Coordinates of C-alpha atoms and ligand atoms in Angstrom, one line a residue:
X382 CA 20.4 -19.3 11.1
X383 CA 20.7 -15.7 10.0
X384 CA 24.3 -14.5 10.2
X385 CA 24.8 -11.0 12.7
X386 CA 25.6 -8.8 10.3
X387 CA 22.2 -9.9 8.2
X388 CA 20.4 -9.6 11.3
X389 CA 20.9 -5.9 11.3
X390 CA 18.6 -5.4 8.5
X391 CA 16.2 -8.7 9.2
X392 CA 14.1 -9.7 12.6
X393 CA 15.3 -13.7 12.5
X394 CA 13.4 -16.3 10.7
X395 CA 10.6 -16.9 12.8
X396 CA 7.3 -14.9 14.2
X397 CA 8.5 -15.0 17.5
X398 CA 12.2 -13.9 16.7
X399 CA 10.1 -11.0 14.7
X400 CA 7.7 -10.0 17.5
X401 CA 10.7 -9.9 20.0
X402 CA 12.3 -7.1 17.9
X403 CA 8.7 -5.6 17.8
X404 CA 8.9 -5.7 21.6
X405 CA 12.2 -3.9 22.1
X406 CA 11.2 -1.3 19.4
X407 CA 7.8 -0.5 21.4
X408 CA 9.9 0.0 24.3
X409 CA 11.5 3.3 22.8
X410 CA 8.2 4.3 21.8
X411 CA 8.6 2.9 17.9
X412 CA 6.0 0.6 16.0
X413 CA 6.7 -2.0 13.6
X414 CA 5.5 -3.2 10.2
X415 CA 6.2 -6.7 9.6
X416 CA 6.6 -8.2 6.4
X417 CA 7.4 -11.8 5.9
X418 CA 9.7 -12.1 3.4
X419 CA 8.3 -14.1 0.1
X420 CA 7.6 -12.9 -3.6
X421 CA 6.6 -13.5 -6.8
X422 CA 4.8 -16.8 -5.8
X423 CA 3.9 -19.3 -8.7
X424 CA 2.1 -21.7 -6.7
X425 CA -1.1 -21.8 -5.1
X426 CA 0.9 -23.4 -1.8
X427 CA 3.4 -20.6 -1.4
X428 CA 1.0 -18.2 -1.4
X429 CA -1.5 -20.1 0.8
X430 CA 1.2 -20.7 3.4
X431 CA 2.3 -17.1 3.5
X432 CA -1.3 -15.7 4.1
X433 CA -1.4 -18.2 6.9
X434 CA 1.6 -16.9 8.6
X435 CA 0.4 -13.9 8.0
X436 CA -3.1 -14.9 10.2
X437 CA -0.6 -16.1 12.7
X438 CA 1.0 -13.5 13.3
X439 CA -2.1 -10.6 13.2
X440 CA -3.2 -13.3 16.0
X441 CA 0.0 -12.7 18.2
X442 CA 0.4 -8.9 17.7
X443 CA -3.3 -9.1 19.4
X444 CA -2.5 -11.7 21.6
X445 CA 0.8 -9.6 22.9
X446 CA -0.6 -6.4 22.5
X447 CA 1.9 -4.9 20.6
X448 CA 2.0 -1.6 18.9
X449 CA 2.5 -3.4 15.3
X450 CA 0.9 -3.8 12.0
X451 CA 1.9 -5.9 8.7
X452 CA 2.5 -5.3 5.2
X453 CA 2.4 -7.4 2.5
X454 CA 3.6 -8.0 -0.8
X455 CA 0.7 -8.8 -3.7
X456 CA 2.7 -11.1 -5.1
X457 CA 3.2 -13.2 -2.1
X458 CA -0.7 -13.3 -1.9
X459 CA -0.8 -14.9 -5.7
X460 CA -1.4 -11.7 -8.1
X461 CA 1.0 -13.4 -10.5
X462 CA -1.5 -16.7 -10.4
X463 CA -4.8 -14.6 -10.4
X464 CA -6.0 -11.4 -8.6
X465 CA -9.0 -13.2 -7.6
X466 CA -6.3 -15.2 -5.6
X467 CA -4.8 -12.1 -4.4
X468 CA -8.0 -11.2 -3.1
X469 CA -8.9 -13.8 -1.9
X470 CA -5.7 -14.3 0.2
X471 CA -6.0 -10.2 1.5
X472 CA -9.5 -10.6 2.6
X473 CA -8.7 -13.8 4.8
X474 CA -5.7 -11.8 6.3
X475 CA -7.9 -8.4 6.9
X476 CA -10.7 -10.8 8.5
X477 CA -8.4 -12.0 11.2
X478 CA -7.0 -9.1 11.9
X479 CA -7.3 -6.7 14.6
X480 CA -4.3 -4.6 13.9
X481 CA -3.6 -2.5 10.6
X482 CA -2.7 -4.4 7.2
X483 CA -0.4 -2.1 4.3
X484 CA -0.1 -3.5 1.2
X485 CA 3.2 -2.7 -0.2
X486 CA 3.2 -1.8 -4.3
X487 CA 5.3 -3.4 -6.2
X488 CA 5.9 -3.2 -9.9
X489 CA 3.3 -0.8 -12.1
X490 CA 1.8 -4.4 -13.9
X491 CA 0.0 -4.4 -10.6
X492 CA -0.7 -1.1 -9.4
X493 CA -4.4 -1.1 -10.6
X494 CA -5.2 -4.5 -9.5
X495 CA -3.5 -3.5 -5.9
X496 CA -5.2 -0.1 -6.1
X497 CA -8.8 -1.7 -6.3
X498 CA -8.9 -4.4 -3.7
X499 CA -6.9 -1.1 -1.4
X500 CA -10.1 0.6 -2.3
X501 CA -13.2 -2.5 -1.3
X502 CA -11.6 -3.2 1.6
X503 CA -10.6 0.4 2.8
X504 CA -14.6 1.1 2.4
X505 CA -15.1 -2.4 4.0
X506 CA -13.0 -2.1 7.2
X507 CA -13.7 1.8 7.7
X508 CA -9.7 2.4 7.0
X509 CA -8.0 -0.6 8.7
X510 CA -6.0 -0.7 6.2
X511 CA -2.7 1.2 3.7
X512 CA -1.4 1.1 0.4
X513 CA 1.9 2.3 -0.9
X514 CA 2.3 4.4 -4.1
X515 CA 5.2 5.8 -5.8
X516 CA 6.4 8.7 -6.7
X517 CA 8.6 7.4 -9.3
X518 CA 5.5 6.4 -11.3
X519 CA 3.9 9.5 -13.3
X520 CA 0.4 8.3 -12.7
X521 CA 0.9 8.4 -8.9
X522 CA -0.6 12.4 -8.7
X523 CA -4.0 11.0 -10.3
X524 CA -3.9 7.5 -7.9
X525 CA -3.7 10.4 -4.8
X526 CA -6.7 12.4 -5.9
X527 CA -8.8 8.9 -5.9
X528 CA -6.8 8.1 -2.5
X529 CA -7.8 11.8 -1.1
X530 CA -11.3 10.6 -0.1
X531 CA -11.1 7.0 1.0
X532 CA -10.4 6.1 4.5
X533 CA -7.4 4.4 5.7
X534 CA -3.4 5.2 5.5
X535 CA -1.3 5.9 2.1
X536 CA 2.3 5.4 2.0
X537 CA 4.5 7.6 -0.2
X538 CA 7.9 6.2 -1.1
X539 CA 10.0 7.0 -4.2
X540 CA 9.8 3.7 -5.6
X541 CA 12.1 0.6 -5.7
X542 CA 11.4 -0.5 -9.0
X543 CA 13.2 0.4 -12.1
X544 CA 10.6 1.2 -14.5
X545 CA 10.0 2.1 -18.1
X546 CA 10.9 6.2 -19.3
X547 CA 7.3 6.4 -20.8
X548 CA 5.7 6.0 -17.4
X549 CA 8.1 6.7 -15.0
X550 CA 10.7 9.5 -14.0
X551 CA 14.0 7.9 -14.0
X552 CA 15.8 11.1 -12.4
X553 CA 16.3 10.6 -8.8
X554 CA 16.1 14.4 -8.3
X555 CA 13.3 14.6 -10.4
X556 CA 11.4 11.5 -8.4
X557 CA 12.5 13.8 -5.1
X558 CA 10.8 16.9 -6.4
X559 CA 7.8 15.2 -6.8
X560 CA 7.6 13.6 -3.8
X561 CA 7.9 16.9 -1.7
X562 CA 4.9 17.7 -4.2
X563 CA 2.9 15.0 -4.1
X564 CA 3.4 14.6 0.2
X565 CA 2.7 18.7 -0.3
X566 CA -0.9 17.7 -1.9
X567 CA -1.4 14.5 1.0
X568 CA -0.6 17.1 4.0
X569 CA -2.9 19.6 2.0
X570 CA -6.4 17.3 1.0
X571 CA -6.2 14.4 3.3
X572 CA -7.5 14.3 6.6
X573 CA -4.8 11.9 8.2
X574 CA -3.9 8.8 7.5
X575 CA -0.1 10.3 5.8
X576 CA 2.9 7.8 5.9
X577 CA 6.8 9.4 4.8
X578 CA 7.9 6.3 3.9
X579 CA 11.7 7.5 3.8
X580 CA 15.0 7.9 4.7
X581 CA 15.7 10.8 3.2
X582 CA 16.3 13.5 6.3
X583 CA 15.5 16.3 3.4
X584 CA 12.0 14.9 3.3
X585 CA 11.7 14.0 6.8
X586 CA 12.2 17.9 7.5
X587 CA 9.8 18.7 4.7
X588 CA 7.2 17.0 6.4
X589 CA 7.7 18.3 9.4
X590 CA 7.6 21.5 7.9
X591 CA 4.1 20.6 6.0
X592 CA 2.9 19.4 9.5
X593 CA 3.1 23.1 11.1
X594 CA 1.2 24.4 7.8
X595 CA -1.7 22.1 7.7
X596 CA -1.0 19.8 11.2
X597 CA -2.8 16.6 9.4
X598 CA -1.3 13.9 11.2
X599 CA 1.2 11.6 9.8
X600 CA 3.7 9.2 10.6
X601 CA 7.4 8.6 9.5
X602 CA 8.2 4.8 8.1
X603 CA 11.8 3.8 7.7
X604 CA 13.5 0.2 7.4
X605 CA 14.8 -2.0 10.3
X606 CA 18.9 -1.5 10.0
X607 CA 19.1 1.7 8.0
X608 CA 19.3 5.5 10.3
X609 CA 18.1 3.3 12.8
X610 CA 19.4 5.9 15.0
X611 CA 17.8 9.4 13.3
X612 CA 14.7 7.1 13.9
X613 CA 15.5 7.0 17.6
X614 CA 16.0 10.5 17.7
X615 CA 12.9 11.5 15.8
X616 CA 10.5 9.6 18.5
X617 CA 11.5 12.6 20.6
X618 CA 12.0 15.0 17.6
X619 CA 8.9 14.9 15.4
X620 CA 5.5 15.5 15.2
X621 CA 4.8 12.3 13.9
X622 CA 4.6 8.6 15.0
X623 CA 7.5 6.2 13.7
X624 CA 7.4 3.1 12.7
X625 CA 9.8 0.8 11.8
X626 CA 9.3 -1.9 8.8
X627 CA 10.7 -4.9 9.7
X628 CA 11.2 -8.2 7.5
X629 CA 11.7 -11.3 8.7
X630 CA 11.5 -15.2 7.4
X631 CA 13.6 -17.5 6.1
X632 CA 13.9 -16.2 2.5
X633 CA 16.2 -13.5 4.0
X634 CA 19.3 -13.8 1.6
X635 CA 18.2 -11.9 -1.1
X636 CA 16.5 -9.3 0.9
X637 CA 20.0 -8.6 2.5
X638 CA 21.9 -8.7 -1.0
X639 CA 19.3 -6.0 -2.5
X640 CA 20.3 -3.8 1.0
X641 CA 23.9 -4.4 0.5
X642 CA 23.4 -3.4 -3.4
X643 CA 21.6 -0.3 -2.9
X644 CA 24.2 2.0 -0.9
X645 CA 28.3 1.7 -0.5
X646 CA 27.6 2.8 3.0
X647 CA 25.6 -0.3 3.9
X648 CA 29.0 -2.3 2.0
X649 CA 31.1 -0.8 4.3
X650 CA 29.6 -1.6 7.3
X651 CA 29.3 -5.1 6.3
X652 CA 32.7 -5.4 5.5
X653 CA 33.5 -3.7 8.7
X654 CA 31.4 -6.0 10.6
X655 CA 33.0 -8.9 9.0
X656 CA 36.8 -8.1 9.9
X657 CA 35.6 -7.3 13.5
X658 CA 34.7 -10.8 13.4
Ligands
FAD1494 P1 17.2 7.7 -1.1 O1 16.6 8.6 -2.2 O2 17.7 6.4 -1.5 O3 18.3 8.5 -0.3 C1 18.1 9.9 0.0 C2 19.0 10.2 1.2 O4 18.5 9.4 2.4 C3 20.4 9.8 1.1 O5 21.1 10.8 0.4 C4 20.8 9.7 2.5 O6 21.0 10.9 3.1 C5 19.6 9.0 3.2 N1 19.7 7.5 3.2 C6 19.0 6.7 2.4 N2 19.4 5.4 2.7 C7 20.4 5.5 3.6 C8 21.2 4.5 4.2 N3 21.1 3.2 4.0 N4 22.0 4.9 5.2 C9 22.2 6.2 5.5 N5 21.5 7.2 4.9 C10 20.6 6.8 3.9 N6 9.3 0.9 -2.5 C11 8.3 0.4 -3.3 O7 8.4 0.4 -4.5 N7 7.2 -0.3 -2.8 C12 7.0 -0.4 -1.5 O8 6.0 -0.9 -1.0 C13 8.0 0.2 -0.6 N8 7.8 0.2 0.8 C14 8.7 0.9 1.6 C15 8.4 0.9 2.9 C16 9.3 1.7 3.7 C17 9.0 1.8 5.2 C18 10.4 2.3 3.2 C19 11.3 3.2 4.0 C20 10.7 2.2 1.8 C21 9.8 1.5 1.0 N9 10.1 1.4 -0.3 C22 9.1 0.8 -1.2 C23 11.4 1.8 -0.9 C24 11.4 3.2 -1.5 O9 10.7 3.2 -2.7 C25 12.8 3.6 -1.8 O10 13.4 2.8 -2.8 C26 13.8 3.7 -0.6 O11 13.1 4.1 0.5 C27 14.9 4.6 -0.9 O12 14.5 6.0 -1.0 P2 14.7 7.0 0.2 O13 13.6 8.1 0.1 O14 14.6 6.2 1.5 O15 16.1 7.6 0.1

């Protein structure tokens, strides 16, 4: 059992715990990305059980018509085994599913390999699903140009990974300027299909900003338990959709310490949580 002040950043263990957060969400008009949490699977079995969660739950966001999508890891799917497994793994998920699939990026050993089976099965499902690139990575300007004319949804984000100097800016300012560049290029060349995927409220008025120069549509992707209330307030507020990215599952701990880790603020509510019992 997930412990309250855990729960504030993860939707339970279970699909139905998750799709009942999904519920509530839809009710104040957000969407939700859910992402089972699992990664860096050695084992054919792990990563066989998580794609058949996975076809579960694309089965009961039909079955409950819910305004929801997923997003998986590639390393959950098996690209550490094989990226024929990988594939393999997507394409069963994509089959079964009605609603939209992201794949999340993870570390820059696997961008290519995530990059290509983005690009067969955007051609194959006419844009049902997203990829996420990074704007931490200096190759991401070229990975948009090729993104620019295939269908389906792109995800900008600054990047979680700590990469090497030679093939990554390791300035956060510098990674910020080049986002508000690289989103600049996405509302300028593509025709839709534009995720923020931030928290950052300078780059969530930049893109509003972008919006009334080129009005592509986009939408605005943050994480369950952090601004949850600017993400409220921009349902009203912004030109774009929001969606919330919610993880759930029982390999929760870790997620939650990597949450904790990343800001004081999420610390100090945490410890505040815990002496108000
Ligand atoms: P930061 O640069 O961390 O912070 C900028 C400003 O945002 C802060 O000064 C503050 O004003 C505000 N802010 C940020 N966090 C908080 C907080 N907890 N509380 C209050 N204010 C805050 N990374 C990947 O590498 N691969 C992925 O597939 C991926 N998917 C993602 C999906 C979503 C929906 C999101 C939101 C992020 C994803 N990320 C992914 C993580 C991303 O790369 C960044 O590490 C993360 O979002 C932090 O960058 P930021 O732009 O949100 O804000």
């Amino acid at each position: 059992m997930i412990p309250p002040i855990a729960s504030n950043f993860v939707a339970g263990e279970t699909v139905d715990s998750a799709l009942g957060h999904v519920e509530d969400l839809n009710r104040r008009g957000i969407g939700g990305i859910l992402n089972l949490l699992g990664e860096h699977y050695d084992s054919y079995e792990d990563a066989a059980a998580d794609t058949e969660e996975y076809i579960e739950l694309v089965e009961e966001i039909s079955a409950r018509n819910l305004k929801a999508c997923i997003s998986v890891k590639p390393s959950q799917l098996g690209i550490d085994i094989s990226e024929e497994l990988f594939e393999r793994n997507f394409e069963r998920i994509v089959d079964a599913a009605d609603s939209f699939v992201w794949l999340d990026m993870e570390d820059h050993t696997t961008t290519d390999a995530t990059l290509d089976v983005y690009e067969k099965y955007a051609r194959e499902t006419d844009g049902n699903v997203g990829v996420c690139v990074q704007a931490n990575l200096v190759r991401t300007g070229d990975d948009l140009q090729r993104l620019a004319h295939l269908p389906g949804k792109v995800r900008l984000v600054k990047g979680a990974y700590d990469e090497p100097a030679g093939i990554a800016f390791t300035d956060r300012e510098k990674v910020t300027q080049i986002y508000r560049d690289e989103l600049e290029y996405m509302f300028r060349e593509f025709d839709g299909g534009i995720a923020v995927g931030s928290h950052d409220p300078a780059i969530i008025d930049h893109a509003g900003e972008l919006y009334e120069q080129y009005e592509t549509p986009y939408e605005i992707q943050m994480l369950m338990g952090v601004r949850e209330q600017a993400q409220f307030e921009l349902v009203d507020q912004s030109a774009g959709e929001v969606y919330q990215y919610i993880p759930y599952g029982s390999k929760w701990l870790s997620y939650f310490y990597r949450r904790l880790r990343e800001r004081k603020e999420n610390i100090g509510f945490a410890a505040r949580a815990i002496v108000s019992g």
